[in-house]
mmCIF file of C-alpha atoms in Angstrom:
data_model
loop_
_atom_site.group_PDB
_atom_site.id
_atom_site.type_symbol
_atom_site.label_atom_id
_atom_site.label_comp_id
_atom_site.label_asym_id
_atom_site.label_seq_id
_atom_site.Cartn_x
_atom_site.Cartn_y
_atom_site.Cartn_z
ATOM 1 C CA MET A 1 -36.637 4.886 13.984
ATOM 2 C CA ASN A 2 -36.763 2.139 11.674
ATOM 3 C CA ILE A 3 -35.227 0.525 9.027
ATOM 4 C CA LEU A 4 -36.114 2.166 6.436
ATOM 5 C CA THR A 5 -35.676 5.753 7.633
ATOM 6 C CA LEU A 6 -31.482 3.996 8.548
ATOM 7 C CA LEU A 7 -31.080 2.801 5.181
ATOM 8 C CA PRO A 8 -29.783 6.389 3.622
ATOM 9 C CA LEU A 9 -26.829 6.037 6.570
ATOM 10 C CA PHE A 10 -25.997 2.702 6.026
ATOM 11 C CA LEU A 11 -25.720 2.841 2.095
ATOM 12 C CA LEU A 12 -23.285 5.878 2.968
ATOM 13 C CA VAL A 13 -21.280 3.697 4.957
ATOM 14 C CA PHE A 14 -21.087 0.738 3.007
ATOM 15 C CA VAL A 15 -20.394 2.345 0.014
ATOM 16 C CA ARG A 16 -17.293 3.515 1.885
ATOM 17 C CA LEU A 17 -16.234 0.982 3.374
ATOM 18 C CA THR A 18 -16.683 -0.939 0.025
ATOM 19 C CA CYS A 19 -14.622 1.213 -1.741
ATOM 20 C CA PHE A 20 -11.416 1.326 1.321
ATOM 21 C CA PHE A 21 -12.259 -2.302 0.822
ATOM 22 C CA VAL A 22 -11.034 -2.694 -2.843
ATOM 23 C CA THR A 23 -7.861 -0.642 -2.687
ATOM 24 C CA ALA A 24 -6.527 -1.163 0.559
ATOM 25 C CA PRO A 25 -3.751 -3.764 1.618
ATOM 26 C CA LEU A 26 -4.236 -6.983 1.758
ATOM 27 C CA TRP A 27 -7.248 -6.411 0.677
ATOM 28 C CA MET A 28 -7.063 -5.066 -3.115
ATOM 29 C CA GLU A 29 -5.048 -8.572 -3.576
ATOM 30 C CA ARG A 30 -7.172 -10.760 -6.670
ATOM 31 C CA GLN A 31 -7.254 -13.880 -4.970
ATOM 32 C CA ILE A 32 -9.484 -12.175 -1.527
ATOM 33 C CA PRO A 33 -12.348 -13.366 -3.290
ATOM 34 C CA ALA A 34 -14.688 -10.774 -3.875
ATOM 35 C CA PRO A 35 -17.519 -11.569 -1.703
ATOM 36 C CA PHE A 36 -15.527 -11.394 1.126
ATOM 37 C CA LYS A 37 -14.458 -7.706 0.659
ATOM 38 C CA TRP A 38 -17.336 -6.285 0.023
ATOM 39 C CA GLY A 39 -19.220 -8.928 2.911
ATOM 40 C CA SER A 40 -16.784 -7.748 5.649
ATOM 41 C CA ALA A 41 -17.916 -3.698 4.342
ATOM 42 C CA PHE A 42 -20.841 -5.148 4.948
ATOM 43 C CA PHE A 43 -21.122 -6.797 8.533
ATOM 44 C CA ILE A 44 -18.810 -3.472 9.932
ATOM 45 C CA SER A 45 -21.642 -1.331 8.350
ATOM 46 C CA LEU A 46 -24.091 -2.894 10.200
ATOM 47 C CA LEU A 47 -21.897 -2.428 13.501
ATOM 48 C CA VAL A 48 -20.938 0.832 12.448
ATOM 49 C CA VAL A 49 -24.535 2.212 11.763
ATOM 50 C CA GLY A 50 -25.396 2.529 15.153
ATOM 51 C CA LEU A 51 -22.932 4.377 16.382
ATOM 52 C CA ILE A 52 -22.474 7.164 13.596
ATOM 53 C CA GLN A 53 -24.910 9.689 14.563
ATOM 54 C CA PRO A 54 -25.774 12.485 11.868
ATOM 55 C CA GLU A 55 -26.718 16.251 12.621
ATOM 56 C CA GLN A 56 -29.901 15.652 9.967
ATOM 57 C CA MET A 57 -31.433 13.466 9.048
ATOM 58 C CA ILE A 58 -30.516 11.927 5.864
ATOM 59 C CA GLU A 59 -32.735 11.450 3.048
ATOM 60 C CA MET A 60 -32.385 9.931 -0.435
ATOM 61 C CA ASP A 61 -33.047 13.004 -2.777
ATOM 62 C CA SER A 62 -31.346 14.572 -4.619
ATOM 63 C CA THR A 63 -28.463 15.758 -2.242
ATOM 64 C CA PHE A 64 -28.012 11.797 -2.416
ATOM 65 C CA ILE A 65 -26.087 11.475 -5.222
ATOM 66 C CA LEU A 66 -23.593 14.220 -4.201
ATOM 67 C CA LEU A 67 -22.360 12.599 -0.785
ATOM 68 C CA VAL A 68 -22.495 9.011 -2.180
ATOM 69 C CA LEU A 69 -20.286 10.134 -4.566
ATOM 70 C CA LYS A 70 -18.257 11.601 -1.900
ATOM 71 C CA GLU A 71 -18.042 8.993 -0.146
ATOM 72 C CA VAL A 72 -16.641 7.016 -2.756
ATOM 73 C CA LEU A 73 -13.577 9.766 -3.506
ATOM 74 C CA VAL A 74 -13.320 9.154 0.073
ATOM 75 C CA GLY A 75 -12.877 5.720 0.399
ATOM 76 C CA LEU A 76 -11.004 5.664 -2.584
ATOM 77 C CA CYS A 77 -8.394 7.986 -2.021
ATOM 78 C CA LEU A 78 -8.380 6.192 1.813
ATOM 79 C CA GLY A 79 -7.529 2.392 0.636
ATOM 80 C CA PHE A 80 -4.926 3.755 -2.542
ATOM 81 C CA PHE A 81 -2.744 6.376 -0.519
ATOM 82 C CA THR A 82 -2.041 3.421 1.944
ATOM 83 C CA ASN A 83 -1.340 0.875 -0.268
ATOM 84 C CA LEU A 84 0.987 3.515 -2.442
ATOM 85 C CA LEU A 85 3.384 3.511 -0.603
ATOM 86 C CA LEU A 86 3.726 -1.050 -0.384
ATOM 87 C CA TYR A 87 4.873 -0.535 -3.904
ATOM 88 C CA ALA A 88 8.029 1.047 -2.005
ATOM 89 C CA VAL A 89 9.120 -2.788 -1.468
ATOM 90 C CA GLN A 90 8.541 -4.346 -5.495
ATOM 91 C CA LEU A 91 10.416 -0.924 -6.374
ATOM 92 C CA ALA A 92 13.286 -1.695 -4.036
ATOM 93 C CA GLY A 93 13.206 -5.608 -5.841
ATOM 94 C CA GLY A 94 13.898 -3.591 -8.687
ATOM 95 C CA PHE A 95 16.353 -1.492 -8.271
ATOM 96 C CA ILE A 96 18.260 -4.744 -7.201
ATOM 97 C CA ASP A 97 17.523 -7.093 -9.874
ATOM 98 C CA LEU A 98 18.493 -4.448 -12.331
ATOM 99 C CA GLN A 99 21.836 -4.349 -11.136
ATOM 100 C CA SER A 100 22.588 -7.929 -9.841
ATOM 101 C CA GLY A 101 21.053 -9.038 -13.116
ATOM 102 C CA PHE A 102 17.837 -10.878 -12.254
ATOM 103 C CA ALA A 103 15.194 -8.183 -14.188
ATOM 104 C CA MET A 104 15.742 -10.394 -17.185
ATOM 105 C CA ALA A 105 14.121 -13.163 -14.685
ATOM 106 C CA THR A 106 10.360 -10.975 -14.232
ATOM 107 C CA MET A 107 7.077 -13.681 -14.166
ATOM 108 C CA PHE A 108 3.315 -12.465 -15.084
ATOM 109 C CA ASN A 109 1.439 -12.445 -11.978
ATOM 110 C CA PRO A 110 -2.141 -13.156 -12.995
ATOM 111 C CA GLN A 111 -3.003 -10.954 -9.459
ATOM 112 C CA THR A 112 -1.790 -7.871 -10.808
ATOM 113 C CA GLY A 113 -2.028 -9.190 -14.320
ATOM 114 C CA ILE A 114 2.092 -7.092 -14.851
ATOM 115 C CA GLN A 115 5.564 -8.542 -15.513
ATOM 116 C CA GLU A 116 7.557 -8.268 -11.619
ATOM 117 C CA ASN A 117 10.360 -8.866 -10.702
ATOM 118 C CA LEU A 118 11.366 -11.812 -7.925
ATOM 119 C CA THR A 119 13.098 -9.756 -5.383
ATOM 120 C CA GLY A 120 10.142 -7.498 -5.487
ATOM 121 C CA ARG A 121 8.032 -9.942 -5.207
ATOM 122 C CA TYR A 122 9.862 -11.483 -2.280
ATOM 123 C CA PHE A 123 9.412 -8.328 -0.162
ATOM 124 C CA TYR A 124 6.050 -7.635 -0.815
ATOM 125 C CA ILE A 125 5.439 -11.033 0.203
ATOM 126 C CA LEU A 126 7.359 -10.734 3.650
ATOM 127 C CA ALA A 127 5.846 -7.070 3.944
ATOM 128 C CA MET A 128 2.419 -8.825 4.311
ATOM 129 C CA LEU A 129 3.413 -10.926 6.303
ATOM 130 C CA PHE A 130 5.272 -8.785 8.551
ATOM 131 C CA PHE A 131 2.042 -6.644 8.496
ATOM 132 C CA LEU A 132 -0.234 -9.065 9.209
ATOM 133 C CA SER A 133 2.224 -10.104 11.941
ATOM 134 C CA ILE A 134 2.018 -6.824 13.842
ATOM 135 C CA ASP A 135 -1.742 -6.633 13.238
ATOM 136 C CA GLY A 136 -1.819 -3.816 10.278
ATOM 137 C CA HIS A 137 -4.995 -4.724 8.722
ATOM 138 C CA HIS A 138 -6.461 -3.702 12.288
ATOM 139 C CA ILE A 139 -5.075 -0.749 11.891
ATOM 140 C CA LEU A 140 -5.834 0.298 8.679
ATOM 141 C CA ILE A 141 -10.213 -0.877 9.315
ATOM 142 C CA ARG A 142 -9.549 1.222 12.782
ATOM 143 C CA GLY A 143 -8.099 4.091 10.658
ATOM 144 C CA VAL A 144 -11.524 3.955 8.098
ATOM 145 C CA LEU A 145 -13.589 3.823 10.917
ATOM 146 C CA THR A 146 -11.741 7.289 12.885
ATOM 147 C CA SER A 147 -12.592 8.963 9.442
ATOM 148 C CA TYR A 148 -15.676 9.135 10.447
ATOM 149 C CA ASN A 149 -15.347 11.293 13.357
ATOM 150 C CA TRP A 150 -13.292 13.776 10.741
ATOM 151 C CA ILE A 151 -15.457 13.388 8.064
ATOM 152 C CA PRO A 152 -18.888 13.363 8.678
ATOM 153 C CA ILE A 153 -21.061 11.370 6.486
ATOM 154 C CA ASP A 154 -23.656 13.880 5.923
ATOM 155 C CA GLY A 155 -20.449 16.586 5.004
ATOM 156 C CA TRP A 156 -18.987 17.600 2.553
ATOM 157 C CA LEU A 157 -15.662 17.814 1.584
ATOM 158 C CA PRO A 158 -13.377 21.155 2.078
ATOM 159 C CA SER A 159 -12.954 23.568 -0.594
ATOM 160 C CA GLY A 160 -9.581 23.325 -1.661
ATOM 161 C CA VAL A 161 -9.106 19.491 -1.066
ATOM 162 C CA SER A 162 -7.978 18.482 -4.501
ATOM 163 C CA GLU A 163 -4.932 20.748 -4.879
ATOM 164 C CA ASN A 164 -3.695 19.413 -0.560
ATOM 165 C CA LEU A 165 -4.133 15.863 -2.657
ATOM 166 C CA VAL A 166 -2.385 16.767 -5.209
ATOM 167 C CA GLN A 167 0.498 17.807 -2.279
ATOM 168 C CA LEU A 168 0.066 14.788 -0.313
ATOM 169 C CA SER A 169 0.128 12.330 -3.140
ATOM 170 C CA LEU A 170 3.757 14.460 -4.211
ATOM 171 C CA MET A 171 4.388 13.645 -0.369
ATOM 172 C CA ILE A 172 3.810 10.323 -0.674
ATOM 173 C CA VAL A 173 5.676 9.200 -3.711
ATOM 174 C CA LYS A 174 8.714 11.258 -2.326
ATOM 175 C CA ASP A 175 8.631 8.739 0.944
ATOM 176 C CA MET A 176 8.148 5.842 -1.356
ATOM 177 C CA PHE A 177 11.134 6.277 -3.866
ATOM 178 C CA TRP A 178 13.014 7.301 -0.091
ATOM 179 C CA ILE A 179 12.262 4.359 1.348
ATOM 180 C CA ALA A 180 12.793 2.122 -1.471
ATOM 181 C CA ILE A 181 16.150 3.502 -1.582
ATOM 182 C CA LEU A 182 17.030 2.459 2.115
ATOM 183 C CA ILE A 183 15.401 -1.189 1.023
ATOM 184 C CA ALA A 184 17.941 -1.824 -1.913
ATOM 185 C CA ALA A 185 20.960 0.465 -1.026
ATOM 186 C CA PRO A 186 22.990 -2.683 0.682
ATOM 187 C CA ILE A 187 22.470 -5.271 -1.655
ATOM 188 C CA VAL A 188 23.202 -2.982 -4.609
ATOM 189 C CA ALA A 189 26.267 -0.638 -3.030
ATOM 190 C CA THR A 190 27.576 -4.973 -2.988
ATOM 191 C CA ILE A 191 26.750 -5.830 -5.940
ATOM 192 C CA PHE A 192 28.517 -2.477 -7.502
ATOM 193 C CA LEU A 193 31.897 -3.816 -5.633
ATOM 194 C CA VAL A 194 31.676 -6.785 -7.021
ATOM 195 C CA ASP A 195 31.391 -4.932 -10.323
ATOM 196 C CA ILE A 196 34.215 -2.837 -9.252
ATOM 197 C CA ALA A 197 36.167 -5.771 -8.846
ATOM 198 C CA LEU A 198 34.732 -7.470 -11.892
ATOM 199 C CA GLY A 199 36.154 -4.655 -13.654
ATOM 200 C CA ILE A 200 39.994 -4.612 -12.004
ATOM 201 C CA LEU A 201 40.397 -7.974 -13.062
ATOM 202 C CA ALA A 202 39.086 -8.207 -16.072
ATOM 203 C CA LYS A 203 42.058 -5.241 -16.649
ATOM 204 C CA THR A 204 44.318 -7.899 -15.293
ATOM 205 C CA VAL A 205 43.511 -11.216 -16.163
ATOM 206 C CA PRO A 206 41.829 -9.896 -19.801
ATOM 207 C CA GLN A 207 42.101 -13.345 -20.841
ATOM 208 C CA MET A 208 38.716 -14.632 -18.805
ATOM 209 C CA ASN A 209 35.538 -14.456 -19.748
ATOM 210 C CA LEU A 210 33.606 -12.181 -17.501
ATOM 211 C CA PHE A 211 30.770 -13.208 -18.707
ATOM 212 C CA VAL A 212 30.713 -16.095 -17.849
ATOM 213 C CA VAL A 213 32.208 -15.692 -15.157
ATOM 214 C CA GLY A 214 30.728 -12.485 -14.001
ATOM 215 C CA ILE A 215 26.996 -13.364 -13.842
ATOM 216 C CA PRO A 216 27.036 -16.040 -11.416
ATOM 217 C CA VAL A 217 29.206 -14.353 -8.769
ATOM 218 C CA LYS A 218 27.006 -11.521 -8.784
ATOM 219 C CA MET A 219 23.909 -14.034 -8.016
ATOM 220 C CA VAL A 220 25.614 -15.908 -5.515
ATOM 221 C CA VAL A 221 27.247 -12.430 -3.626
ATOM 222 C CA HIS A 222 23.393 -11.519 -4.190
ATOM 223 C CA PHE A 223 21.010 -14.138 -2.610
ATOM 224 C CA ILE A 224 24.167 -14.197 0.104
ATOM 225 C CA VAL A 225 23.854 -9.572 0.831
ATOM 226 C CA LEU A 226 19.325 -10.329 0.853
ATOM 227 C CA PHE A 227 19.725 -13.768 3.517
ATOM 228 C CA ILE A 228 21.782 -11.497 6.132
ATOM 229 C CA PHE A 229 19.847 -8.263 5.196
ATOM 230 C CA ILE A 230 16.239 -9.828 6.420
ATOM 231 C CA PRO A 231 16.708 -7.941 10.047
ATOM 232 C CA VAL A 232 17.702 -4.647 8.305
ATOM 233 C CA PHE A 233 14.210 -4.925 6.043
ATOM 234 C CA ILE A 234 12.092 -5.431 9.078
ATOM 235 C CA ILE A 235 13.765 -1.880 10.237
ATOM 236 C CA VAL A 236 12.794 -0.631 7.118
ATOM 237 C CA MET A 237 8.726 -2.177 7.049
ATOM 238 C CA GLU A 238 8.811 -0.627 10.857
ATOM 239 C CA LYS A 239 9.538 2.712 9.329
ATOM 240 C CA LEU A 240 7.403 2.041 6.264
ATOM 241 C CA VAL A 241 4.161 1.797 8.336
ATOM 242 C CA GLN A 242 4.932 4.920 10.800
ATOM 243 C CA THR A 243 4.894 6.250 7.049
ATOM 244 C CA MET A 244 1.603 4.533 6.704
ATOM 245 C CA ILE A 245 -0.396 5.943 9.628
ATOM 246 C CA HIS A 246 1.211 9.651 9.026
ATOM 247 C CA SER A 247 -0.245 9.756 6.078
ATOM 248 C CA LEU A 248 -3.774 8.299 7.017
ATOM 249 C CA GLU A 249 -3.509 10.525 8.930
ATOM 250 C CA GLN A 250 -2.811 13.825 7.013
ATOM 251 C CA MET A 251 -5.291 12.639 4.423
ATOM 252 C CA LEU A 252 -8.317 12.529 6.995
ATOM 253 C CA LYS A 253 -6.920 15.894 7.541
ATOM 254 C CA ILE A 254 -6.992 17.140 3.805
ATOM 255 C CA LEU A 255 -10.444 15.431 3.635
ATOM 256 C CA GLY A 256 -12.179 16.812 6.707
ATOM 257 C CA ALA A 257 -11.018 19.706 8.133
#
């Protein structure tokens, strides 16, 4: 088998891996150079293409464009849905900052091009460090390589895939909000108790200016509880990674059923 015969197969593998690296966690960040993304996809494709054995020879005919579009859809879905769960930590930071008064102190993140909350960005950096510490990037690479066993390179997507993808996306969004609530609940509940205490103080000492006293108190409590909460955050991150792996498995079943 010569190189020209393997070229269509290589291009299909390269398209799926490139689309995955563009939307997957860690690789989607803007500080990761684009040559590194498609370079990783290129060299991994060289290693993988020899292990894939399609049922029939792939040729560059009229159906090849449809196969390329299918590979684009598969790669984007695998990367996007796994990355969607990581937004839970930023959402939790938004809940916390809204309660503690840091919501006014948003900063512009040049990596995403939007305004982000301080606590949400802090949680996201911790999540990335935890993800790297457990070799989460290796888990994602193994997941996308396993997709070739579930979704053949020369096969088509099953019927009803759009309906199943919508159901899976709703489940992932539900899990994202649930994990965000788990992360934010201890700090939000503590600050809520501080608000109750300040309200009682306002009734007993009406001459006190709570706007001057309340905001610094809530900020101090925010940092103290945040420091105490870090071990709990790691436990919740383990739950998030397990949910991410489960979602990836469900995605492979839907696209390859």
